[in-house]
Structure formats: C-alpha cells, structure tokens
Short mmCIF file of C-alpha atoms in Angstrom, two decimals:
data_model
loop_
_atom_site.label_atom_id
_atom_site.label_comp_id
_atom_site.label_asym_id
_atom_site.label_seq_id
_atom_site.Cartn_x
_atom_site.Cartn_y
_atom_site.Cartn_z
CA MET A 1 -9.56 -12.32 4.24
CA ILE A 2 -12.45 -11.40 1.96
CA CYS A 3 -12.22 -7.77 3.12
CA ALA A 4 -8.43 -7.73 2.63
CA LEU A 5 -8.79 -9.11 -0.89
CA GLY A 6 -11.61 -6.66 -1.56
CA ALA A 7 -9.32 -3.80 -0.51
CA ALA A 8 -6.63 -5.10 -2.88
CA VAL A 9 -9.14 -5.23 -5.74
CA CYS A 10 -10.30 -1.69 -4.97
CA PHE A 11 -6.76 -0.27 -4.79
CA GLY A 12 -5.56 -2.15 -7.86
CA THR A 13 -8.54 -1.20 -10.02
CA ALA A 14 -8.42 2.41 -8.83
CA SER A 15 -4.81 2.68 -9.99
CA VAL A 16 -5.76 1.76 -13.55
CA LEU A 17 -8.81 4.04 -13.66
CA GLN A 18 -6.75 6.95 -12.37
CA ALA A 19 -4.04 6.21 -14.92
CA VAL A 20 -6.56 6.26 -17.78
CA ALA A 21 -7.93 9.57 -16.51
CA ALA A 22 -4.46 11.07 -16.08
CA ARG A 23 -3.48 10.10 -19.61
CA ALA A 24 -6.71 11.58 -20.99
CA ALA A 25 -6.13 14.80 -19.01
CA ALA A 26 -2.53 15.26 -20.17
CA GLU A 27 -2.08 18.14 -22.56
CA PRO A 28 -0.58 17.30 -25.98
CA GLY A 29 3.07 18.20 -26.24
CA SER A 30 3.58 18.53 -22.49
CA ASP A 31 6.94 17.38 -21.16
CA ALA A 32 7.60 14.68 -18.58
CA GLY A 33 7.86 17.18 -15.73
CA VAL A 34 5.37 17.69 -12.95
CA ASP A 35 2.20 19.41 -14.13
CA PRO A 36 0.48 21.14 -11.16
CA ALA A 37 -2.74 21.52 -13.16
CA LEU A 38 -2.90 17.83 -14.06
CA LEU A 39 -4.81 16.92 -10.89
CA LEU A 40 -7.44 19.59 -11.54
CA ARG A 41 -7.91 18.36 -15.10
CA ALA A 42 -8.04 14.74 -13.95
CA LEU A 43 -10.76 15.57 -11.42
CA ARG A 44 -13.03 16.37 -14.37
CA GLN A 45 -12.67 12.75 -15.55
CA TRP A 46 -15.29 10.32 -14.27
CA ARG A 47 -12.72 7.54 -14.22
CA TYR A 48 -10.53 9.49 -11.82
CA LEU A 49 -13.46 10.17 -9.51
CA ALA A 50 -14.44 6.50 -9.69
CA GLY A 51 -10.86 5.61 -8.74
CA LEU A 52 -11.01 7.90 -5.71
CA ALA A 53 -14.28 6.28 -4.66
CA LEU A 54 -12.69 2.84 -4.95
CA ASP A 55 -9.74 4.05 -2.88
CA GLY A 56 -12.18 5.12 -0.16
CA CYS A 57 -13.93 1.75 -0.23
CA GLY A 58 -10.57 0.00 -0.14
CA PHE A 59 -9.51 1.94 2.95
CA VAL A 60 -12.71 1.01 4.78
CA LEU A 61 -12.24 -2.66 3.84
CA GLN A 62 -8.61 -2.46 4.97
CA ILE A 63 -9.68 -1.23 8.41
CA VAL A 64 -12.28 -4.00 8.72
CA ALA A 65 -9.70 -6.61 7.69
CA LEU A 66 -7.13 -5.31 10.19
CA ARG A 67 -9.69 -5.66 12.97
CA SER A 68 -10.20 -9.36 12.26
CA LEU A 69 -7.01 -10.71 10.64
CA PRO A 70 -3.31 -10.76 11.52
CA ILE A 71 -1.38 -7.83 10.11
CA TYR A 72 0.88 -10.13 8.10
CA ALA A 73 -2.10 -11.51 6.16
CA VAL A 74 -3.60 -8.08 5.44
CA GLY A 75 -0.23 -6.61 4.43
CA ALA A 76 0.42 -9.40 1.93
CA ALA A 77 -3.09 -9.05 0.52
CA LEU A 78 -2.64 -5.30 0.03
CA ALA A 79 0.67 -5.87 -1.73
CA ALA A 80 -1.30 -8.13 -4.06
CA SER A 81 -3.10 -5.05 -5.39
CA LEU A 82 -0.21 -4.87 -7.88
CA ALA A 83 -1.41 -8.18 -9.32
CA VAL A 84 -4.91 -6.72 -9.66
CA THR A 85 -3.46 -3.63 -11.34
CA ALA A 86 -1.54 -5.82 -13.78
CA VAL A 87 -4.59 -7.89 -14.75
CA VAL A 88 -6.91 -4.88 -15.10
CA ALA A 89 -4.25 -2.95 -17.05
CA ALA A 90 -3.86 -5.87 -19.44
CA ARG A 91 -7.55 -5.51 -20.31
CA LEU A 92 -8.24 -1.76 -20.10
CA LEU A 93 -4.88 -0.30 -21.13
CA LYS A 94 -3.92 -3.13 -23.48
CA VAL A 95 -0.69 -3.62 -21.54
CA ARG A 96 0.97 -6.85 -22.61
CA LEU A 97 1.99 -9.08 -19.72
CA SER A 98 4.91 -11.39 -20.34
CA PRO A 99 4.62 -15.09 -19.43
CA VAL A 100 6.83 -14.37 -16.40
CA GLU A 101 4.44 -11.64 -15.24
CA TRP A 102 1.40 -13.87 -15.68
CA GLY A 103 3.33 -16.42 -13.65
CA ALA A 104 3.91 -13.77 -10.97
CA VAL A 105 0.16 -13.13 -10.81
CA GLY A 106 -0.35 -16.84 -10.23
CA VAL A 107 2.38 -16.84 -7.57
CA VAL A 108 0.64 -14.00 -5.70
CA CYS A 109 -2.65 -15.91 -5.78
CA ALA A 110 -0.95 -19.06 -4.53
CA GLY A 111 0.73 -17.18 -1.69
CA LEU A 112 -2.57 -15.60 -0.63
CA ALA A 113 -4.27 -19.00 -0.71
CA MET A 114 -1.55 -20.37 1.59
CA LEU A 115 -2.04 -17.43 3.95
CA GLY A 116 -5.79 -17.87 3.93
CA LEU A 117 -5.45 -21.51 4.93
CA SER A 118 -2.90 -20.89 7.68
CA SER A 119 -3.71 -17.55 9.29
CA GLY A 120 -5.63 -17.40 12.52
CA GLY A 121 -7.65 -14.50 13.86
CA GLU A 122 -6.16 -11.18 14.90
CA GLY A 123 -4.09 -11.12 18.06
CA HIS A 124 -5.94 -10.14 21.20
CA GLU A 125 -3.06 -8.28 22.83
CA ALA A 126 -3.83 -4.57 22.99
CA GLY A 127 -0.22 -3.46 22.75
CA SER A 128 1.45 -1.23 25.30
CA ALA A 129 0.99 2.52 25.48
CA ALA A 130 4.65 2.81 24.53
CA LEU A 131 3.91 1.12 21.18
CA GLY A 132 1.65 4.00 20.20
CA TRP A 133 4.45 6.45 20.96
CA TRP A 134 6.89 4.31 18.99
CA MET A 135 4.55 4.42 16.00
CA LEU A 136 4.35 8.21 16.30
CA GLY A 137 8.14 8.38 16.41
CA ILE A 138 8.39 6.19 13.31
CA ALA A 139 5.88 8.40 11.51
CA LEU A 140 8.02 11.44 12.33
CA GLY A 141 11.07 9.51 11.16
CA VAL A 142 9.38 8.90 7.82
CA LEU A 143 9.25 12.66 7.27
CA LEU A 144 12.93 12.99 8.15
CA ILE A 145 13.76 10.16 5.73
CA GLY A 146 11.94 12.03 2.99
CA ALA A 147 13.86 15.23 3.65
CA ALA A 148 17.21 13.42 3.63
CA ALA A 149 16.41 11.24 0.59
CA GLY A 150 15.79 14.29 -1.59
CA ARG A 151 19.55 14.85 -1.77
CA LEU A 152 20.39 11.31 -2.90
CA PRO A 153 21.05 10.19 -6.51
CA GLU A 154 18.02 8.95 -8.43
CA ARG A 155 18.15 5.18 -7.85
CA PRO A 156 18.90 5.15 -4.10
CA ARG A 157 16.54 8.10 -3.67
CA ALA A 158 13.64 6.17 -5.20
CA LEU A 159 14.38 3.12 -3.06
CA VAL A 160 14.66 5.14 0.17
CA LEU A 161 11.51 7.13 -0.58
CA GLY A 162 9.64 3.92 -1.40
CA LEU A 163 10.81 2.23 1.80
CA GLY A 164 9.84 5.32 3.77
CA ALA A 165 6.40 5.37 2.18
CA GLY A 166 5.99 1.68 2.96
CA CYS A 167 6.92 2.31 6.58
CA GLY A 168 4.32 5.08 6.71
CA PHE A 169 1.62 2.79 5.35
CA GLY A 170 2.84 0.16 7.83
CA VAL A 171 2.30 2.63 10.68
CA VAL A 172 -1.31 2.94 9.52
CA GLU A 173 -1.72 -0.85 9.58
CA VAL A 174 -0.39 -1.12 13.14
CA THR A 175 -2.16 1.91 14.60
CA VAL A 176 -5.55 0.73 13.36
CA ARG A 177 -5.10 -2.16 15.80
CA LEU A 178 -4.07 0.18 18.63
CA ILE A 179 -7.18 2.36 18.47
CA ASP A 180 -10.08 0.77 20.32
CA ASP A 181 -11.94 3.80 21.65
CA VAL A 182 -12.98 6.19 18.88
CA THR A 183 -14.67 8.81 21.05
CA PRO A 184 -13.21 12.30 20.49
CA SER A 185 -11.79 12.57 24.01
CA ALA A 186 -10.00 9.22 23.71
CA LEU A 187 -8.62 9.97 20.24
CA LEU A 188 -7.21 13.32 21.35
CA THR A 189 -5.13 11.63 24.04
CA ASN A 190 -4.09 8.55 22.04
CA PRO A 191 -0.68 8.86 20.32
CA ALA A 192 -1.70 6.09 17.91
CA ALA A 193 -4.36 8.38 16.40
CA TYR A 194 -1.75 11.04 15.63
CA ALA A 195 0.60 8.36 14.31
CA LEU A 196 -2.10 7.09 11.95
CA LEU A 197 -2.68 10.54 10.46
CA LEU A 198 0.99 11.48 10.29
CA GLY A 199 2.06 8.07 8.98
CA GLY A 200 -0.56 8.04 6.22
CA GLY A 201 0.12 11.63 5.22
CA SER A 202 3.90 11.16 5.25
CA ALA A 203 3.62 7.97 3.19
CA PHE A 204 1.54 9.78 0.60
CA LEU A 205 4.05 12.63 0.34
CA LEU A 206 7.06 10.35 0.03
CA LEU A 207 5.47 8.05 -2.51
CA THR A 208 4.28 10.99 -4.60
CA SER A 209 7.81 12.43 -4.57
CA ALA A 210 9.25 9.05 -5.57
CA LEU A 211 6.80 8.74 -8.45
CA GLN A 212 7.69 12.19 -9.73
CA ARG A 213 11.45 12.21 -9.25
CA GLY A 214 12.89 8.71 -9.58
CA SER A 215 12.47 5.12 -10.70
CA VAL A 216 8.89 4.24 -9.83
CA THR A 217 9.51 0.52 -10.19
CA THR A 218 12.26 0.74 -7.57
CA ALA A 219 10.10 2.93 -5.32
CA THR A 220 7.13 0.57 -5.56
CA ALA A 221 9.30 -2.42 -4.71
CA GLY A 222 10.63 -0.55 -1.67
CA MET A 223 7.10 0.36 -0.63
CA VAL A 224 5.94 -3.27 -0.79
CA ILE A 225 8.84 -4.34 1.43
CA GLY A 226 8.29 -1.49 3.89
CA GLU A 227 4.55 -2.01 4.32
CA THR A 228 4.67 -5.79 4.78
CA ILE A 229 7.70 -7.03 6.72
CA GLY A 230 7.89 -4.50 9.58
CA PRO A 231 4.16 -4.44 10.40
CA ALA A 232 4.00 -8.24 10.21
CA LEU A 233 6.77 -8.52 12.82
CA VAL A 234 5.04 -5.98 15.08
CA GLY A 235 1.81 -7.94 14.84
CA VAL A 236 3.48 -11.23 15.77
CA VAL A 237 5.80 -9.94 18.50
CA TRP A 238 3.70 -7.27 20.22
CA LEU A 239 0.06 -7.79 19.21
CA GLY A 240 -0.22 -11.56 19.49
CA ASP A 241 -0.89 -12.42 15.83
CA ARG A 242 -0.68 -16.16 15.35
CA THR A 243 -1.31 -18.84 12.75
CA ARG A 244 -3.48 -21.90 12.99
CA GLU A 245 -1.85 -24.55 15.13
CA GLY A 246 0.87 -26.41 13.30
CA LEU A 247 0.68 -24.22 10.17
CA GLU A 248 3.33 -21.65 10.98
CA TRP A 249 5.48 -22.92 8.11
CA LEU A 250 2.63 -22.49 5.64
CA ALA A 251 1.98 -18.92 6.78
CA VAL A 252 5.65 -17.98 6.43
CA ALA A 253 5.85 -19.61 3.00
CA GLY A 254 2.64 -17.93 1.85
CA PHE A 255 3.80 -14.52 3.05
CA VAL A 256 7.16 -14.84 1.28
CA VAL A 257 5.58 -16.15 -1.93
CA ALA A 258 2.90 -13.42 -2.06
CA VAL A 259 5.37 -10.59 -1.43
CA ALA A 260 7.88 -12.01 -3.92
CA GLY A 261 5.17 -12.19 -6.58
CA ALA A 262 4.15 -8.60 -5.86
CA LEU A 263 7.76 -7.44 -6.17
CA ALA A 264 7.97 -9.12 -9.57
CA LEU A 265 5.04 -6.94 -10.65
CA ALA A 266 6.48 -3.70 -9.25
CA ARG A 267 6.55 -2.00 -12.65
CA PHE A 268 2.76 -1.79 -12.49
CA GLY A 269 3.14 0.78 -9.75
CA GLU A 270 4.03 3.40 -12.33
CA ALA A 271 2.17 5.32 -15.02
CA PRO A 272 4.37 6.09 -17.99
CA ALA A 273 2.95 6.03 -21.47
CA ASP A 274 2.44 2.29 -21.59
CA THR A 275 1.70 1.21 -18.02
CA PRO A 276 -0.86 1.87 -15.33
CA GLY A 277 -0.77 4.42 -12.56
CA PRO A 278 0.83 4.43 -9.12
CA ASP A 279 -0.57 2.02 -6.58
CA ARG A 280 -2.41 4.17 -4.02
CA ALA A 281 -0.39 7.22 -4.98
CA GLN A 282 -3.61 9.20 -5.41
CA PHE A 283 -5.18 7.80 -2.26
#
C-alpha cells in the first residue's frame, strides 16, 4: 500500500507542477484553443520536467504495488491522486478548497485506511491466456470508442472519452499482473504486453482529447470510474484477489468511499486559469 500511495502522491504532485509550468509557458493574449507549441515551451520549465520525473517514479511505484496488492486497492489509491492534487494546489496555486472539498479529501483518506486494513495480498492466479487477448481486444475497443466519441455533443463526449481513458488505464493495471516473464522472446509472444502498450497509449490519447475538447471535470470523473471498477472486478473474479478473512465488507466500503471522495474532487483534473492540471494527462 505504501507504493500505491507513493504513486498517488507522485501523480498528484506532478499534475500541479505541470500546471504551473503550462501557465508560465502560455503566451499572453493567446486564446483557449489548442496551442501545439505549448508543450515545447513547457519543456523549458524545470517544474514541467520535475513533473515528468515524478510521473515516471509514480509509474514504477504503480507496477510494484500491482505486483503485491489486489488491483482494487491500487486502483482506489491511484484515484486518490486527485486528493493529492487538490491539497498541493491549495498551497502552490492558492486554489481555495471549499469545506465540502476538504471533507472529500478526508473521505478519500478514510476510504484508503479502510482498504489498507482489509485488503489481502495480490491474487496468485495467473489468469488464462484468453484474458490477455481480452485485454488486447479492450485496448483496441478504447481506440474505437475515441473515434466514435469525437462526433458526440460536448458533455456526453467528455464522459465517453473519460470512461474510455479509464478503461485504457485499467487495461494497464490488469496486464501488469499478466506479465510474469519479461524476456524479449516471451514479451513478443504475450498479448498482454501489446495490450499494456496499446491500452496506455490509447488512454493517453483519449484523455488528452477530452481535456482539450470538452468538460474536463466530467472526463476526469469518467476516468476514475473506468480505471477502478472494471479492473477491480477482473482482479477478484479472474486473478484471485481477496480481502483479509471476514473483512470483505470493510474492503467494499473502503473502495466505494475512496472512489466517491475522488469523484467529488474531479474538478482538480483540469487546468483552467484557477485550477491545477490534468491528472496524468501529461504522463
């Protein structure tokens, strides 16, 4: 759980640093449209580079956590990065959190504490070969969702793109558990390896599109739902994730509480003039 929480801290802090850099790199008088040169200007900012480094550290910690904890616990912890973003933004960006939002931060912490007390170790079931192919199919489906969602009106488009991005990140969470042999020959013949790359890349593309073209709060909420519920079910049903004996109710309650608190903080997934940047959008 320490690694999962460390990943959340890395992702949440990186979002704020990247937002500060993006705001500093924005040209005066530029409109709200997409600026292709913004990334190049942001890369000259030390805060943006520090955010990328934190993203890399967070990804490594996420992999370590997924190799030792149930997927449902890691997914809820990663969703909690929005709470980290909110707290760091309140200090660095002078964003004012309402009493309800401070309460949501406390709710996330309480949910994670419940999960920490109730979760067992990772499941020891390897998962069938078919599961790797299913994950690859879902990753391909995420791309199709993105293509179809581009024609939708703004609000449903943002929700669908966010859910698609969450499913892509969820594919990454599951496939990390399906890859045991990391030798080149084994990776080349393992569909889970291709699913991991395609799922992560597709999720990045969909989330970036959602952040640029729709309601980011809606997209972030969809992403949190997509990257927590589905992977958690896969871990329990197919990979043998379990709780400590007799504490199933506490794990379910903790998962629901942590995700609900994260959803209440979804606005901190965006980076308009007064709020921090997109959670993992620059990952």
